Structure formats: structure tokens, C-alpha cells
Amino acid sequence: MAVQDTSAQQGPLPVIIIGAGVSGLLLAQHLRKTGVPFRIFERDTDLTTRGVGWGLTLHWSLPALRSLLPEDLVARLPEAYVDRAAVARGEASAFPFFDLSTGELKGASPRAPESLRIRVTRERLRRLVATGIDIQWGKGFASYEEKEDSVIVSFEDGSACAGRVLVACDGGASRVRTQLFPDHHQRHRIPVRVLGLKVFPSPEEMEPIRKLDPFFLQGTSSQNDTFLYLSSEYTFFVILFSSNVAFDFSLPSPWLLISRRW
């Protein structure tokens, strides 16, 4: 096994980060900001491997997020917004909640300014927080070995790296966690099924929906256990429903119900 040479390195061994998703990259940015040496490894081959991904709403975590980033990246956060033009116009989401069976508006949250709540796309945020970070691509984690004063991380390509701390940022199916907790790493199944769709409506079809809210719509059906949310930038539908419910979903139905409410 070939361990990357760290003998000539001045100062302490690096912090090793497994996973260059948003969490891993935020840690890398903060370590970079504070001058702590680190290495970050990602099994994907580049930033485009995962595609666009989900939209994210950041509110109570915003102060922490901003504190982790250097000032130049904090100033560039609008680059990650779901709809930067809408924010510039002063628009904000109220996250309206509908009864999908009737189209009735059941509730909404208070609108919040950009300083307190933002909505970003995962892909844009990840690309932004990758700025200036030397990501080691194509490095699938294989195993780690603890030494007296270090940890040796081995990768699927046969290479390895020595560090002083290993941080697992490799997601819900973390391979690092699987090794650390061989008997307790399993995820728990819940009786809910999820269906995600991406559709491509015309601007005319989207107009009445965006008038309800420019960013985000959600709701449940009063007739069954279905939950749906819609993110308008990439026009994602996500439907959650109980695994013991017979579910017959016709795609135009939620559009018609929500449009009827408008």
C-alpha cells in the first residue's frame, strides 16, 4: 500500500475530510480561513457528477454558514440563490401550505428578508463553496487505520494518506461510519415512499403558480397521506406518501388545484 509522502511536510499532519459535498466543503473553507492544514477527498470525478440536486432553504443556520466562509464568499452567496432576480426585486417566500384535494390555502410562514432566510440550489452552493479548495477527485474511501499519533486513510485506487484527524462528510451511507460502527451504521426504514419529478412547463403555465409564491409551494391531501412540494426554479415535484396507501397520481392534478386557488 502506497502512503502519500507526508514526511517532508512542515507542521502538523492535515485534517482529512472524506466527502466534498456542501458540509465537507464548508469545513474545508473554515480550516482554510483559520490556517489549519487539510486534505479533502471525493469519490465523484467532478462537480457535475451529481447534477443539479435539491433546493435548500437556509434560515437559522445562516449566521453559522456565514461565519464559516471567508468574506469574499459571503458576498457571493447570491450566486447560489434559486432566483436571484426575484430576490433583487424584493420578493420573499411565504412557503404557502395547501390542501391538495381542494386547493385551499391552509397556512403560510411570515415572509423574511434576505438577511434572515435565503433559498439556494445545492449545485450552485456546492460550486461556490468549492472556490479555492483543492479537491482530490475520484478518491473513493476504502478504509482507515488508527495509529498512535495519526490515522492512515486508504482509497479504492490503492493510494493512501496520513492525517491527524479524519472527518466523515460522506453522506447518509457513510463508509467511514460503517467501519467505525460496524453494528450500528444501518439506516432505519420508515413507512414512507418518495417520488421526485422534474417537469418543463412553459412560462405561461408557470405564471399563476409563481404568483402564489416565487420559490416554493407545499401541501397535503385531506383525502389521503400524500404530501407534495414544488420548487419552481427547476420545477421539481416531490411526493411523499404512506407505503400502505394505494396511490394514483395524475401529474396535472396538483397544477390544476394550485392554479384554481390562484
Short mmCIF file of C-alpha atoms in Angstrom, two decimals:
data_model
loop_
_atom_site.label_atom_id
_atom_site.label_comp_id
_atom_site.label_asym_id
_atom_site.label_seq_id
_atom_site.Cartn_x
_atom_site.Cartn_y
_atom_site.Cartn_z
CA MET A 1 0.00 0.00 0.00
CA ALA A 2 1.42 3.36 -1.04
CA VAL A 3 1.01 6.08 1.57
CA GLN A 4 1.33 9.62 0.25
CA ASP A 5 4.56 11.12 1.48
CA THR A 6 3.94 13.49 4.36
CA SER A 7 7.41 13.24 5.90
CA ALA A 8 8.61 16.41 4.18
CA GLN A 9 5.57 18.41 5.26
CA GLN A 10 6.26 21.22 7.66
CA GLY A 11 3.96 21.49 10.66
CA PRO A 12 1.22 19.11 11.78
CA LEU A 13 -0.41 16.41 9.70
CA PRO A 14 -3.54 17.56 7.86
CA VAL A 15 -7.14 17.08 8.79
CA ILE A 16 -8.52 14.53 6.31
CA ILE A 17 -12.03 15.21 5.04
CA ILE A 18 -13.90 12.43 3.25
CA GLY A 19 -16.61 13.89 1.03
CA ALA A 20 -16.70 17.15 -0.92
CA GLY A 21 -20.39 17.85 -0.56
CA VAL A 22 -21.62 21.08 1.00
CA SER A 23 -20.72 20.00 4.56
CA GLY A 24 -17.23 18.83 3.69
CA LEU A 25 -16.51 21.94 1.67
CA LEU A 26 -17.77 24.26 4.41
CA LEU A 27 -15.40 22.56 6.84
CA ALA A 28 -12.60 22.91 4.30
CA GLN A 29 -13.35 26.62 3.86
CA HIS A 30 -13.25 27.22 7.61
CA LEU A 31 -10.00 25.29 8.02
CA ARG A 32 -8.54 27.28 5.14
CA LYS A 33 -9.78 30.51 6.72
CA THR A 34 -8.17 29.66 10.07
CA GLY A 35 -4.93 28.30 8.61
CA VAL A 36 -5.40 24.65 9.59
CA PRO A 37 -3.87 22.21 7.06
CA PHE A 38 -6.33 19.78 5.48
CA ARG A 39 -6.89 17.42 2.57
CA ILE A 40 -10.32 16.77 1.09
CA PHE A 41 -11.18 13.67 -0.94
CA GLU A 42 -14.27 12.99 -3.08
CA ARG A 43 -15.28 9.79 -4.87
CA ASP A 44 -17.02 11.71 -7.69
CA THR A 45 -14.96 12.79 -10.67
CA ASP A 46 -16.04 16.45 -10.70
CA LEU A 47 -18.69 18.91 -9.51
CA THR A 48 -21.14 17.96 -12.27
CA THR A 49 -21.41 14.25 -11.40
CA ARG A 50 -24.41 14.69 -9.10
CA GLY A 51 -26.41 17.01 -11.32
CA VAL A 52 -28.46 19.96 -10.10
CA GLY A 53 -29.75 18.41 -6.87
CA TRP A 54 -32.32 19.86 -4.48
CA GLY A 55 -33.09 23.39 -3.47
CA LEU A 56 -32.21 24.29 0.12
CA THR A 57 -33.82 26.85 2.42
CA LEU A 58 -31.33 28.35 4.88
CA HIS A 59 -32.64 30.31 7.85
CA TRP A 60 -31.47 29.53 11.42
CA SER A 61 -28.19 28.16 10.01
CA LEU A 62 -27.35 31.33 8.06
CA PRO A 63 -25.23 33.01 10.77
CA ALA A 64 -23.18 29.83 11.20
CA LEU A 65 -22.80 29.44 7.44
CA ARG A 66 -21.56 32.99 7.04
CA SER A 67 -19.13 32.59 9.94
CA LEU A 68 -17.50 29.57 8.27
CA LEU A 69 -16.83 31.33 4.97
CA PRO A 70 -14.29 33.99 4.06
CA GLU A 71 -15.79 37.42 3.46
CA ASP A 72 -15.41 37.25 -0.32
CA LEU A 73 -17.57 34.12 -0.49
CA VAL A 74 -20.16 35.55 1.91
CA ALA A 75 -20.51 38.46 -0.52
CA ARG A 76 -21.00 35.98 -3.38
CA LEU A 77 -23.79 33.96 -1.72
CA PRO A 78 -26.39 35.48 -4.08
CA GLU A 79 -24.74 33.47 -6.88
CA ALA A 80 -26.27 30.36 -5.28
CA TYR A 81 -29.83 31.71 -4.98
CA VAL A 82 -32.68 29.81 -6.59
CA ASP A 83 -33.94 33.03 -8.19
CA ARG A 84 -31.53 35.90 -7.78
CA ALA A 85 -33.68 38.26 -9.85
CA ALA A 86 -36.70 37.67 -7.62
CA VAL A 87 -34.65 38.44 -4.51
CA ALA A 88 -33.35 41.61 -6.16
CA ARG A 89 -36.97 42.64 -6.75
CA GLY A 90 -37.61 42.24 -3.03
CA GLU A 91 -39.66 39.05 -3.34
CA ALA A 92 -39.57 36.52 -0.49
CA SER A 93 -41.15 33.14 0.06
CA ALA A 94 -44.04 32.61 2.47
CA PHE A 95 -43.90 28.81 2.00
CA PRO A 96 -47.68 28.52 1.45
CA PHE A 97 -49.26 25.23 2.52
CA PHE A 98 -52.29 23.93 0.60
CA ASP A 99 -54.88 21.21 0.88
CA LEU A 100 -54.11 19.35 -2.34
CA SER A 101 -57.62 17.92 -2.51
CA THR A 102 -59.37 21.29 -2.55
CA GLY A 103 -56.71 23.88 -3.37
CA GLU A 104 -57.47 25.70 -0.09
CA LEU A 105 -54.61 27.67 1.43
CA LYS A 106 -54.14 26.29 4.95
CA GLY A 107 -51.28 28.45 6.18
CA ALA A 108 -48.05 30.29 5.42
CA SER A 109 -44.96 31.47 7.24
CA PRO A 110 -44.08 35.14 7.71
CA ARG A 111 -42.00 36.46 4.85
CA ALA A 112 -38.40 37.03 5.86
CA PRO A 113 -35.77 39.35 4.38
CA GLU A 114 -32.67 38.11 2.62
CA SER A 115 -30.62 38.69 5.77
CA LEU A 116 -32.66 36.08 7.67
CA ARG A 117 -33.63 33.49 5.06
CA ILE A 118 -32.40 32.51 1.62
CA ARG A 119 -33.21 29.74 -0.82
CA VAL A 120 -30.32 28.26 -2.78
CA THR A 121 -29.74 25.37 -5.15
CA ARG A 122 -27.46 22.68 -3.82
CA GLU A 123 -25.41 22.60 -7.02
CA ARG A 124 -24.76 26.35 -7.03
CA LEU A 125 -23.96 26.44 -3.32
CA ARG A 126 -21.59 23.50 -3.66
CA ARG A 127 -19.83 25.11 -6.60
CA LEU A 128 -19.48 28.37 -4.66
CA VAL A 129 -18.05 26.80 -1.50
CA ALA A 130 -15.62 24.77 -3.63
CA THR A 131 -13.92 28.03 -4.64
CA GLY A 132 -10.21 27.88 -3.83
CA ILE A 133 -10.37 24.33 -2.44
CA ASP A 134 -8.02 21.69 -3.87
CA ILE A 135 -10.41 18.73 -4.05
CA GLN A 136 -8.89 15.32 -4.71
CA TRP A 137 -11.39 13.85 -7.19
CA GLY A 138 -12.04 10.18 -7.92
CA LYS A 139 -10.96 9.11 -4.43
CA GLY A 140 -13.41 6.56 -3.11
CA PHE A 141 -12.83 5.81 0.58
CA ALA A 142 -11.83 2.19 1.28
CA SER A 143 -10.76 2.05 4.94
CA TYR A 144 -8.84 3.78 7.70
CA GLU A 145 -6.29 2.59 10.25
CA GLU A 146 -5.63 4.34 13.54
CA LYS A 147 -2.02 4.82 14.64
CA GLU A 148 -0.68 6.18 17.90
CA ASP A 149 -0.47 9.77 16.63
CA SER A 150 -2.15 9.66 13.23
CA VAL A 151 -4.71 7.97 11.03
CA ILE A 152 -4.00 6.33 7.68
CA VAL A 153 -6.81 6.54 5.13
CA SER A 154 -6.78 4.13 2.19
CA PHE A 155 -8.62 4.69 -1.07
CA GLU A 156 -10.09 2.40 -3.70
CA ASP A 157 -7.36 3.27 -6.21
CA GLY A 158 -4.69 1.86 -3.86
CA SER A 159 -3.38 5.22 -2.63
CA ALA A 160 -3.42 6.36 0.98
CA CYS A 161 -2.96 9.49 3.05
CA ALA A 162 -1.77 10.13 6.61
CA GLY A 163 -3.53 12.71 8.75
CA ARG A 164 -4.06 13.67 12.36
CA VAL A 165 -7.89 13.73 12.27
CA LEU A 166 -10.38 12.01 9.97
CA VAL A 167 -13.76 13.71 9.41
CA ALA A 168 -16.56 11.81 7.67
CA CYS A 169 -18.65 14.05 5.41
CA ASP A 170 -19.63 11.28 3.01
CA GLY A 171 -23.39 11.33 3.49
CA GLY A 172 -26.12 9.13 4.87
CA ALA A 173 -24.46 5.94 3.64
CA SER A 174 -21.08 6.97 5.07
CA ARG A 175 -18.40 4.34 4.53
CA VAL A 176 -16.35 5.86 7.33
CA ARG A 177 -19.24 5.44 9.75
CA THR A 178 -19.77 1.88 8.56
CA GLN A 179 -16.23 0.99 9.59
CA LEU A 180 -16.40 2.95 12.85
CA PHE A 181 -19.76 1.45 13.86
CA PRO A 182 -19.99 -1.92 12.10
CA ASP A 183 -23.04 -2.97 14.12
CA HIS A 184 -24.89 0.35 14.32
CA HIS A 185 -24.39 2.08 10.97
CA GLN A 186 -27.60 0.91 9.34
CA ARG A 187 -30.22 3.43 8.36
CA HIS A 188 -33.76 2.90 9.61
CA ARG A 189 -36.53 2.37 7.10
CA ILE A 190 -39.69 4.41 7.60
CA PRO A 191 -43.10 3.61 6.05
CA VAL A 192 -42.97 6.47 3.55
CA ARG A 193 -42.31 6.39 -0.17
CA VAL A 194 -40.87 9.29 -2.15
CA LEU A 195 -41.31 10.16 -5.81
CA GLY A 196 -39.36 13.02 -7.39
CA LEU A 197 -40.23 14.50 -10.77
CA LYS A 198 -38.79 17.24 -12.95
CA VAL A 199 -41.13 18.85 -15.47
CA PHE A 200 -40.69 21.58 -18.06
CA PRO A 201 -43.74 23.86 -18.17
CA SER A 202 -43.95 26.93 -20.34
CA PRO A 203 -43.65 30.41 -18.78
CA GLU A 204 -47.39 30.81 -19.30
CA GLU A 205 -48.10 27.61 -17.36
CA MET A 206 -45.80 28.69 -14.52
CA GLU A 207 -47.13 32.23 -14.20
CA PRO A 208 -50.16 31.53 -11.96
CA ILE A 209 -48.08 29.25 -9.72
CA ARG A 210 -45.25 31.76 -9.35
CA LYS A 211 -47.83 34.39 -8.39
CA LEU A 212 -48.72 32.21 -5.42
CA ASP A 213 -45.07 32.06 -4.40
CA PRO A 214 -41.92 32.62 -6.48
CA PHE A 215 -39.91 29.91 -4.76
CA PHE A 216 -41.74 27.11 -3.01
CA LEU A 217 -45.19 25.50 -2.66
CA GLN A 218 -46.22 22.58 -0.47
CA GLY A 219 -49.27 20.80 0.86
CA THR A 220 -51.01 17.61 1.89
CA SER A 221 -54.18 15.93 0.72
CA SER A 222 -57.13 15.83 3.11
CA GLN A 223 -58.20 12.57 1.45
CA ASN A 224 -55.02 10.50 1.94
CA ASP A 225 -51.49 10.63 3.37
CA THR A 226 -49.91 12.40 0.40
CA PHE A 227 -47.50 15.33 0.84
CA LEU A 228 -46.19 17.33 -2.11
CA TYR A 229 -43.81 20.19 -2.56
CA LEU A 230 -42.86 22.10 -5.67
CA SER A 231 -39.73 24.17 -6.22
CA SER A 232 -40.36 26.46 -9.15
CA GLU A 233 -36.83 27.27 -10.33
CA TYR A 234 -36.14 23.80 -11.69
CA THR A 235 -39.81 22.76 -11.42
CA PHE A 236 -39.32 19.84 -9.09
CA PHE A 237 -42.22 17.88 -7.72
CA VAL A 238 -41.59 15.69 -4.69
CA ILE A 239 -44.41 13.49 -3.48
CA LEU A 240 -44.32 11.59 -0.20
CA PHE A 241 -46.99 9.06 0.63
CA SER A 242 -47.59 6.26 3.10
CA SER A 243 -46.37 2.86 1.95
CA ASN A 244 -49.69 1.26 2.87
CA VAL A 245 -51.83 3.61 0.78
CA ALA A 246 -52.83 2.81 -2.79
CA PHE A 247 -51.69 5.92 -4.62
CA ASP A 248 -52.96 7.05 -8.01
CA PHE A 249 -51.19 10.22 -9.11
CA SER A 250 -52.07 12.16 -12.22
CA LEU A 251 -49.41 14.81 -12.84
CA PRO A 252 -51.71 17.65 -13.95
CA SER A 253 -53.88 17.35 -10.83
CA PRO A 254 -51.75 19.38 -8.35
CA TRP A 255 -51.15 22.01 -11.02
CA LEU A 256 -54.88 22.41 -11.54
CA LEU A 257 -55.65 22.54 -7.84
CA ILE A 258 -52.99 25.10 -7.05
CA SER A 259 -53.88 27.18 -10.10
CA ARG A 260 -57.55 27.05 -9.06
CA ARG A 261 -56.58 28.53 -5.67
CA TRP A 262 -54.99 31.45 -7.51
#
